Coordinates of C-alpha atoms in Angstrom, one line a residue:
X226 CA 85.5 48.9 84.1
X227 CA 87.0 45.9 82.2
X228 CA 86.7 45.6 78.5
X229 CA 84.3 42.6 79.0
X230 CA 82.0 44.6 81.3
X231 CA 82.1 47.5 78.9
X232 CA 81.2 45.2 76.0
X233 CA 78.4 43.6 78.0
X234 CA 77.0 47.0 79.0
X235 CA 77.1 48.2 75.4
X236 CA 74.9 45.3 74.3
X237 CA 72.5 45.4 77.2
X238 CA 69.0 46.6 76.3
X239 CA 65.3 46.1 77.1
X240 CA 63.3 43.2 75.6
X241 CA 61.4 45.6 73.4
X242 CA 64.6 47.2 72.1
X243 CA 66.1 43.8 71.4
X244 CA 62.9 42.5 69.7
X245 CA 62.9 45.6 67.5
X246 CA 66.2 44.4 66.0
X247 CA 64.5 41.3 64.4
X248 CA 63.4 42.3 60.9
X249 CA 60.3 41.2 59.0
X250 CA 60.9 38.0 57.1
X251 CA 63.4 36.7 59.6
X252 CA 63.9 33.1 60.3
X253 CA 64.3 32.8 64.1
X254 CA 65.4 29.8 66.2
X255 CA 64.4 29.9 69.8
X256 CA 65.5 27.7 72.7
X257 CA 64.0 24.3 73.6
X258 CA 61.5 24.0 76.4
X259 CA 62.3 26.0 79.5
X260 CA 65.1 27.9 77.7
X261 CA 62.6 29.8 75.6
X262 CA 63.1 33.4 76.5
X263 CA 59.8 34.8 77.9
X264 CA 60.7 38.5 77.9
X265 CA 62.0 38.5 74.3
X266 CA 59.2 36.4 72.9
X267 CA 56.6 38.4 74.7
X268 CA 58.1 41.6 73.3
X269 CA 58.3 40.1 69.8
X270 CA 54.6 39.1 70.0
X271 CA 53.6 42.6 71.2
X272 CA 55.5 44.1 68.2
X273 CA 53.7 41.7 65.8
X274 CA 50.3 42.7 67.3
X275 CA 51.2 46.4 66.8
X276 CA 52.0 45.7 63.1
X277 CA 55.7 46.3 63.6
X278 CA 56.9 43.0 62.2
X279 CA 55.6 40.4 59.8
X280 CA 56.5 37.2 58.0
X281 CA 58.7 36.0 60.9
X282 CA 59.1 32.2 61.2
X283 CA 60.0 30.8 64.7
X284 CA 61.6 27.3 64.8
X285 CA 61.9 25.3 68.0
X286 CA 61.3 22.0 69.8
X287 CA 59.1 21.3 72.8
X288 CA 57.3 24.6 73.6
X289 CA 56.9 25.6 77.2
X290 CA 54.9 28.3 79.0
X291 CA 57.9 30.6 78.4
X292 CA 56.9 30.7 74.7
X293 CA 53.2 31.1 75.2
X294 CA 53.2 34.6 73.7
X295 CA 54.2 33.4 70.3
X296 CA 51.5 30.7 70.2
X297 CA 48.6 33.2 70.1
X298 CA 46.4 32.1 67.1
X299 CA 45.7 35.8 66.3
X300 CA 49.3 36.5 65.3
X301 CA 50.1 33.4 63.4
X302 CA 49.8 35.3 60.2
X303 CA 52.7 37.5 61.3
X304 CA 54.7 35.2 63.6
X305 CA 54.6 31.7 62.2
X306 CA 55.4 29.1 64.8
X307 CA 57.1 26.0 63.3
X308 CA 57.4 23.0 65.7
X309 CA 59.9 20.3 65.4
X310 CA 58.5 18.4 68.4
X311 CA 55.0 19.1 69.7
X312 CA 54.2 19.7 73.4
X313 CA 51.1 20.8 75.3
X314 CA 51.2 24.4 74.1
X315 CA 51.5 23.4 70.5
X316 CA 48.6 21.0 70.8
X317 CA 46.6 23.8 72.3
X318 CA 47.4 26.1 69.4
X319 CA 46.3 23.4 66.9
X320 CA 43.0 23.0 68.8
X321 CA 42.5 26.8 68.7
X322 CA 43.3 27.0 65.0
X323 CA 40.9 24.1 64.3
X324 CA 38.1 25.9 66.2
X325 CA 38.7 28.9 63.8
X326 CA 38.5 26.6 60.8
X327 CA 42.2 27.0 60.1
X328 CA 45.0 24.5 59.4
X329 CA 47.2 23.3 62.2
X330 CA 50.6 24.9 62.8
X331 CA 53.5 23.9 60.7
X332 CA 55.7 21.0 61.7
X333 CA 59.1 19.7 60.4
X334 CA 59.8 16.0 60.9
X335 CA 63.5 15.4 61.6
X336 CA 65.7 13.4 63.9
X337 CA 67.1 15.4 66.8
X338 CA 70.7 14.9 65.9
X339 CA 70.0 16.5 62.5
X340 CA 68.2 19.6 63.8
X341 CA 71.3 21.9 64.0
X342 CA 72.4 21.2 60.4
X343 CA 68.9 21.4 59.1
X344 CA 68.1 24.7 60.7
X345 CA 71.5 26.2 59.7
X346 CA 71.9 24.8 56.2
X347 CA 68.4 24.0 54.9
X348 CA 66.2 26.5 56.6
X349 CA 68.9 29.2 56.9
X350 CA 68.1 30.6 60.4
X351 CA 69.4 34.1 60.7
X352 CA 68.4 35.0 64.3
X353 CA 68.8 33.1 67.5
X354 CA 67.0 34.0 70.8
X355 CA 67.4 31.9 73.9
X356 CA 67.9 32.0 77.7
X357 CA 71.3 31.6 79.2
X358 CA 73.2 31.8 82.5
X359 CA 75.2 35.0 83.2
X360 CA 78.5 35.7 81.5
X361 CA 81.6 34.4 83.3
X362 CA 85.0 36.1 83.8
X363 CA 86.1 34.9 80.4
X364 CA 83.2 36.5 78.6
X365 CA 81.3 33.3 78.0
X366 CA 77.6 32.7 78.6
X367 CA 76.6 29.1 79.6
X368 CA 73.7 27.6 77.6
X369 CA 72.9 25.9 80.8
X370 CA 69.9 23.6 80.5
X371 CA 69.6 23.9 76.7
X372 CA 72.7 23.3 74.5
X373 CA 71.2 20.9 71.9
X374 CA 70.7 22.8 68.5
X375 CA 71.1 26.3 69.9
X376 CA 74.9 25.9 70.3
X377 CA 75.5 25.4 66.6
X378 CA 73.2 28.2 65.6
X379 CA 74.5 30.7 68.2
X380 CA 78.0 30.1 66.6
X381 CA 76.7 30.6 63.0
X382 CA 73.6 32.9 62.9
X383 CA 74.2 36.6 61.9
X384 CA 72.1 37.8 64.9
X385 CA 72.2 36.3 68.5
X386 CA 70.0 37.8 71.2
X387 CA 70.4 36.3 74.7
X388 CA 68.0 36.6 77.7
X389 CA 70.2 36.3 80.8
X390 CA 68.6 34.8 83.9
X391 CA 70.9 34.4 86.9
X392 CA 68.6 31.7 88.3
X393 CA 69.9 29.3 85.6
X394 CA 72.7 26.9 86.6
X395 CA 76.1 27.3 85.0
X396 CA 77.1 24.1 83.3
X397 CA 80.4 22.9 81.9
X398 CA 81.2 21.1 78.7
X399 CA 80.9 22.4 75.2
X400 CA 78.0 24.7 75.9
X401 CA 79.2 28.3 75.8
X402 CA 78.6 31.4 73.7
X403 CA 81.2 34.2 73.7
X404 CA 80.2 37.8 74.1
X405 CA 81.7 38.6 70.8
X406 CA 79.1 36.4 69.1
X407 CA 76.2 38.3 70.8
X408 CA 74.2 41.1 69.2
X409 CA 72.1 42.0 72.2
X410 CA 71.6 41.1 75.9
X411 CA 68.4 41.3 77.8
X412 CA 68.3 40.6 81.6
X413 CA 65.4 38.8 83.2
X414 CA 65.1 37.7 86.8
X415 CA 61.9 35.7 86.3
X416 CA 61.6 32.4 88.3
X417 CA 62.6 29.3 86.4
X418 CA 59.9 27.0 85.0
X419 CA 59.9 23.8 87.0
X420 CA 59.1 20.3 85.7
X421 CA 56.3 18.8 87.8
X422 CA 56.9 15.3 89.2
X423 CA 55.2 12.5 87.2
X424 CA 52.6 10.5 89.1
X425 CA 53.8 6.9 89.0
X426 CA 51.0 4.4 88.7
X427 CA 51.1 0.6 89.3
X428 CA 51.6 0.0 85.5
X429 CA 54.7 2.3 85.6
X430 CA 56.1 0.5 88.6
X431 CA 55.6 -2.9 86.8
X432 CA 57.4 -1.6 83.6
X433 CA 60.1 0.0 85.7
X434 CA 60.9 -3.3 87.4
X435 CA 60.9 -5.2 84.1
X436 CA 63.2 -2.7 82.5
X437 CA 65.5 -2.4 85.5
X438 CA 66.0 -6.1 85.5
X439 CA 67.7 -5.7 82.1
X440 CA 70.2 -3.1 83.3
X441 CA 73.5 -4.6 84.4
X442 CA 76.1 -3.0 86.8
X443 CA 78.3 -0.7 84.7
X444 CA 75.6 0.1 82.1
X445 CA 75.2 3.6 80.6
X446 CA 71.7 5.1 80.6
X447 CA 69.5 7.2 78.4
X448 CA 66.1 8.0 79.7
X449 CA 63.1 9.9 78.3
X450 CA 60.6 12.0 80.2
X451 CA 57.6 10.9 82.3
X452 CA 56.4 8.3 84.7
X453 CA 57.9 5.2 83.1
X454 CA 61.5 6.5 83.0
X455 CA 61.1 7.8 86.6
X456 CA 59.9 4.3 87.6
X457 CA 62.9 2.7 85.9
X458 CA 65.3 5.0 87.7
X459 CA 63.6 4.3 91.1
X460 CA 64.1 0.6 90.5
X461 CA 67.8 1.0 89.8
X462 CA 68.9 2.1 93.3
X463 CA 70.7 -1.2 94.0
X464 CA 73.0 -1.0 90.9
X465 CA 76.6 0.0 90.8
X466 CA 78.9 2.0 88.6
X467 CA 76.1 3.2 86.1
X468 CA 76.8 5.9 83.6
X469 CA 74.7 8.6 82.0
X470 CA 74.8 9.6 78.3
X471 CA 71.4 11.1 77.6
X472 CA 69.8 13.8 75.5
X473 CA 67.5 14.8 78.4
X474 CA 68.7 15.0 82.0
X475 CA 65.9 14.6 84.5
X476 CA 65.6 14.6 88.3
X477 CA 65.2 10.8 88.2
X478 CA 68.7 10.4 86.7
X479 CA 70.1 13.0 89.1
X480 CA 68.8 11.0 92.0
X481 CA 70.9 8.1 90.8
X482 CA 74.0 10.4 90.8
X483 CA 73.2 11.7 94.3
X484 CA 72.8 8.1 95.6
X485 CA 76.2 7.0 94.2
X486 CA 74.5 4.6 91.8
X487 CA 75.8 6.6 88.9
X488 CA 79.6 7.3 89.0
X489 CA 80.3 7.1 85.2
X490 CA 83.4 5.0 86.0
X491 CA 82.8 2.5 83.3
X492 CA 82.1 4.8 80.4
X493 CA 84.4 5.0 77.3
X494 CA 83.6 8.6 76.6
X495 CA 83.6 11.4 79.3
X496 CA 84.6 9.0 82.1
X497 CA 83.4 10.2 85.5
X498 CA 81.0 12.7 84.0
X499 CA 77.2 12.6 83.2
X500 CA 76.6 13.9 79.7
X501 CA 73.4 15.5 78.4
X502 CA 72.2 18.0 75.8
X503 CA 69.2 19.6 77.6
X504 CA 67.7 19.3 81.1
X505 CA 64.4 19.8 82.8
X506 CA 63.7 19.6 86.5
X507 CA 62.8 21.5 89.7
X508 CA 64.5 24.2 91.7
X509 CA 66.6 21.7 93.7
X510 CA 67.6 19.9 90.5
X511 CA 68.8 23.2 89.0
X512 CA 70.7 24.1 92.1
X513 CA 72.5 20.7 92.1
X514 CA 73.6 21.2 88.5
X515 CA 75.1 24.7 89.1
X516 CA 78.9 24.6 88.7
X517 CA 78.8 20.8 89.4
X518 CA 81.8 19.2 87.6
X519 CA 80.0 15.9 87.6
X520 CA 77.7 17.1 84.7
X521 CA 78.6 18.4 81.3
X522 CA 76.4 19.6 78.4
X523 CA 77.3 19.1 74.7
X524 CA 75.6 19.9 71.4
X525 CA 72.9 17.4 70.2
X526 CA 74.8 16.6 67.0
X527 CA 77.4 15.1 69.2
X528 CA 75.3 13.6 72.1
X529 CA 72.8 12.0 69.8
X530 CA 75.1 10.8 67.1
X531 CA 74.6 7.0 67.1
X532 CA 78.3 6.5 66.8
X533 CA 78.9 8.5 69.9
X534 CA 76.2 6.7 71.8
X535 CA 77.5 3.3 70.7
X536 CA 81.0 4.0 71.9
X537 CA 79.7 3.4 75.5
X538 CA 79.4 -0.4 76.2
X539 CA 76.2 -1.7 77.7
X540 CA 74.3 1.4 76.6
X541 CA 70.6 1.1 77.7
X542 CA 68.1 3.4 76.0
X543 CA 64.5 3.7 77.3
X544 CA 62.0 5.6 75.3
X545 CA 58.2 5.8 75.1
X546 CA 55.8 5.4 72.1
X547 CA 52.1 5.9 71.4
X548 CA 51.4 2.7 69.5
X549 CA 53.1 -0.4 68.1
X550 CA 51.9 -2.5 65.2
X551 CA 52.0 -6.2 65.0
X552 CA 55.3 -6.2 63.1
X553 CA 57.0 -4.0 65.7
X554 CA 57.0 -0.6 64.1
X555 CA 56.3 2.4 66.4
X556 CA 54.3 5.6 66.0
X557 CA 55.5 7.9 68.7
X558 CA 54.1 11.1 67.1
X559 CA 50.4 11.0 66.1
X560 CA 47.2 10.7 68.1
X561 CA 43.9 10.7 66.2
X562 CA 45.5 11.8 63.0
X563 CA 47.1 14.9 64.6
X564 CA 50.7 15.7 65.5
X565 CA 51.0 15.0 69.2
X566 CA 54.7 14.9 69.9
X567 CA 57.6 14.4 67.6
X568 CA 60.6 12.3 66.5
X569 CA 63.0 13.8 68.9
X570 CA 66.0 11.6 69.6
X571 CA 64.2 8.3 69.8
X572 CA 65.6 6.8 66.7
X573 CA 69.1 8.3 67.4
X574 CA 69.3 6.4 70.7
X575 CA 67.5 3.2 69.4
X576 CA 70.2 2.9 66.8
X577 CA 73.1 4.0 69.1
X578 CA 72.1 1.7 71.9
X579 CA 71.5 -1.2 69.6
X580 CA 75.0 -0.8 68.1
X581 CA 76.6 -0.6 71.5
X582 CA 78.5 -3.7 72.8
X583 CA 76.0 -5.4 75.1
X584 CA 73.6 -2.5 74.5
X585 CA 69.8 -2.6 74.7
X586 CA 67.3 -0.4 73.1
X587 CA 64.0 -0.5 74.9
X588 CA 60.6 1.0 73.8
X589 CA 58.4 1.0 76.9
X590 CA 54.7 1.9 77.2
X591 CA 51.5 1.0 79.0
X592 CA 49.5 -1.7 77.2
X593 CA 46.5 0.6 76.9
X594 CA 45.6 4.3 76.6
X595 CA 42.4 6.4 77.1
X596 CA 41.7 4.9 80.4
X597 CA 42.0 1.3 79.1
X598 CA 39.7 1.8 76.1
X599 CA 42.4 1.6 73.5
X600 CA 45.2 -0.9 73.0
X601 CA 48.7 0.5 72.3
X602 CA 49.5 -2.7 70.4
X603 CA 47.5 -2.4 67.2
X604 CA 47.1 -4.2 63.9
X605 CA 48.1 -1.1 61.9
X606 CA 49.6 2.3 63.0
X607 CA 47.4 5.3 63.0
X608 CA 50.3 7.7 62.3
X609 CA 53.8 7.8 60.8
X610 CA 56.5 5.3 61.6
X611 CA 58.9 6.9 64.1
X612 CA 61.0 3.9 64.8
X613 CA 60.9 1.3 62.0
X614 CA 60.4 -2.4 62.6
X615 CA 63.9 -3.0 61.3
X616 CA 65.4 -1.0 64.2
X617 CA 63.2 -2.0 67.1
X618 CA 64.9 -4.3 69.6
X619 CA 63.1 -4.7 73.0
X620 CA 59.4 -3.7 73.6
X621 CA 58.1 -3.6 77.2
X622 CA 54.6 -3.2 78.7
X623 CA 53.4 -4.0 82.2
X624 CA 52.8 -7.6 80.9
X625 CA 56.3 -8.3 79.9
X626 CA 59.3 -7.7 77.6
X627 CA 59.9 -9.1 74.2
X628 CA 62.9 -9.0 71.9
X629 CA 62.1 -8.4 68.2
X630 CA 65.5 -9.3 66.9
X631 CA 65.6 -12.5 64.8
X632 CA 61.9 -12.9 64.8
X633 CA 59.7 -13.5 61.7
X634 CA 56.6 -11.4 61.2
X635 CA 54.5 -14.2 62.7
X636 CA 56.8 -14.6 65.7
X637 CA 56.7 -10.8 66.2
X638 CA 52.9 -10.7 66.2
X639 CA 52.8 -13.7 68.6
X640 CA 55.2 -12.1 71.0
X641 CA 53.5 -8.7 71.0
X642 CA 50.1 -10.1 71.5
X643 CA 51.5 -11.9 74.5
X644 CA 52.4 -8.5 76.2
X645 CA 49.2 -6.7 75.0
X646 CA 46.4 -6.1 77.5
X647 CA 44.3 -9.3 77.9
X648 CA 41.1 -7.4 76.9
X649 CA 42.5 -6.9 73.4
X650 CA 44.4 -10.1 72.7
X651 CA 41.5 -11.9 71.0
X652 CA 41.0 -9.0 68.5
X653 CA 44.7 -8.9 67.8
X654 CA 44.8 -12.7 67.5
X655 CA 42.1 -12.6 64.8
X656 CA 43.9 -9.8 62.9
X657 CA 47.2 -11.7 63.1
X658 CA 45.6 -14.9 61.9
X659 CA 44.2 -13.1 58.9
X660 CA 47.6 -11.7 58.0
X661 CA 50.0 -14.4 59.0
X662 CA 48.1 -17.6 59.2
X663 CA 47.6 -19.8 62.3
X664 CA 48.8 -18.2 65.5
X665 CA 49.6 -19.5 68.9
X666 CA 49.9 -16.7 71.4
X667 CA 53.0 -16.9 73.6
X668 CA 52.6 -16.2 77.3
X669 CA 54.8 -13.2 78.2

């Protein structure tokens, strides 16, 4: 048996044995989304229920069903979940806690590119638990679909526990953890969580066409998650020589690669390669990524650095928001006074794309929410400012696209009312008149 195989065997243990290594009072970082390790987190939750551990804080972005065990309201006094970007499971926990008369779970607001340094230097994470692809012949585990903040922490934390799943694709780039950095290895052959396809509605198709019309041949893309980005990708099938530099890699972007629309030939950085920091998709998507040299994953502090983003000419960033005020500021986090999502990399890419030569930063959303009962363009935000009015460039709804740059407050309000849903334009016009004086609504 080789030294590497012996070293691996010496660190292999059950999920319960590995979870027992985590001491009370530990600050634990777990993987993002589908990289959350279900066996390890389940064993840690069981240990907390049995009274074997307490005062553990778990930090992560974008909870998935893999992390459901740690979001049990009954153990939040022993395992404190701390979100940096809310998803459905986090919102469900907040609802359950509210029903019990308790405060919502803790949340840390921070830009995605700052997460690794914040968790390492300010929080002081001392344990990392995440899911990885199997070790290669050089003794390295691939972080696969989740490099982002875990890479930095896996190379600095005193304790690193990996859950190895052979179903995960092996990915190239700067996304590896050597065996020598690993405290314990747990093997799990559970099926991978798959991202369901978004249902594209007519509004999504309309926005997709409008945004696609702004994308030139040779542009470099960053897309978020959901129906609108998928609709944009579907409308780009006739472009040539596109590139990808994105925090999230999705099936919509990969379809552009498979169709030959994306070849990354015009990029300044990582020419001929699609760059991402985490990925979510279905089984076919994961299989296509496996050992595919056309894709590389890098840490989020590099991928989301606005200077790195801006190095690619004609960078096009497309992100969603919850509401936009009449001056162009965006709340992409709160609904009804509650944390709904998070900051993520929106501002990272807004600033990076805006600074790119010929770049475009686009905030795209439906004109309404709640089945048409609520306007997303509002007089005043109902939550924090995620993207300031000073940074917003293009805003798109199904009624048009407007450029905020160079516009006065009155001109901004006029332009935004012009792409609001017609049912809400009169109300918005009255509010704008009260704040800015006489208004003449522009036709989008």
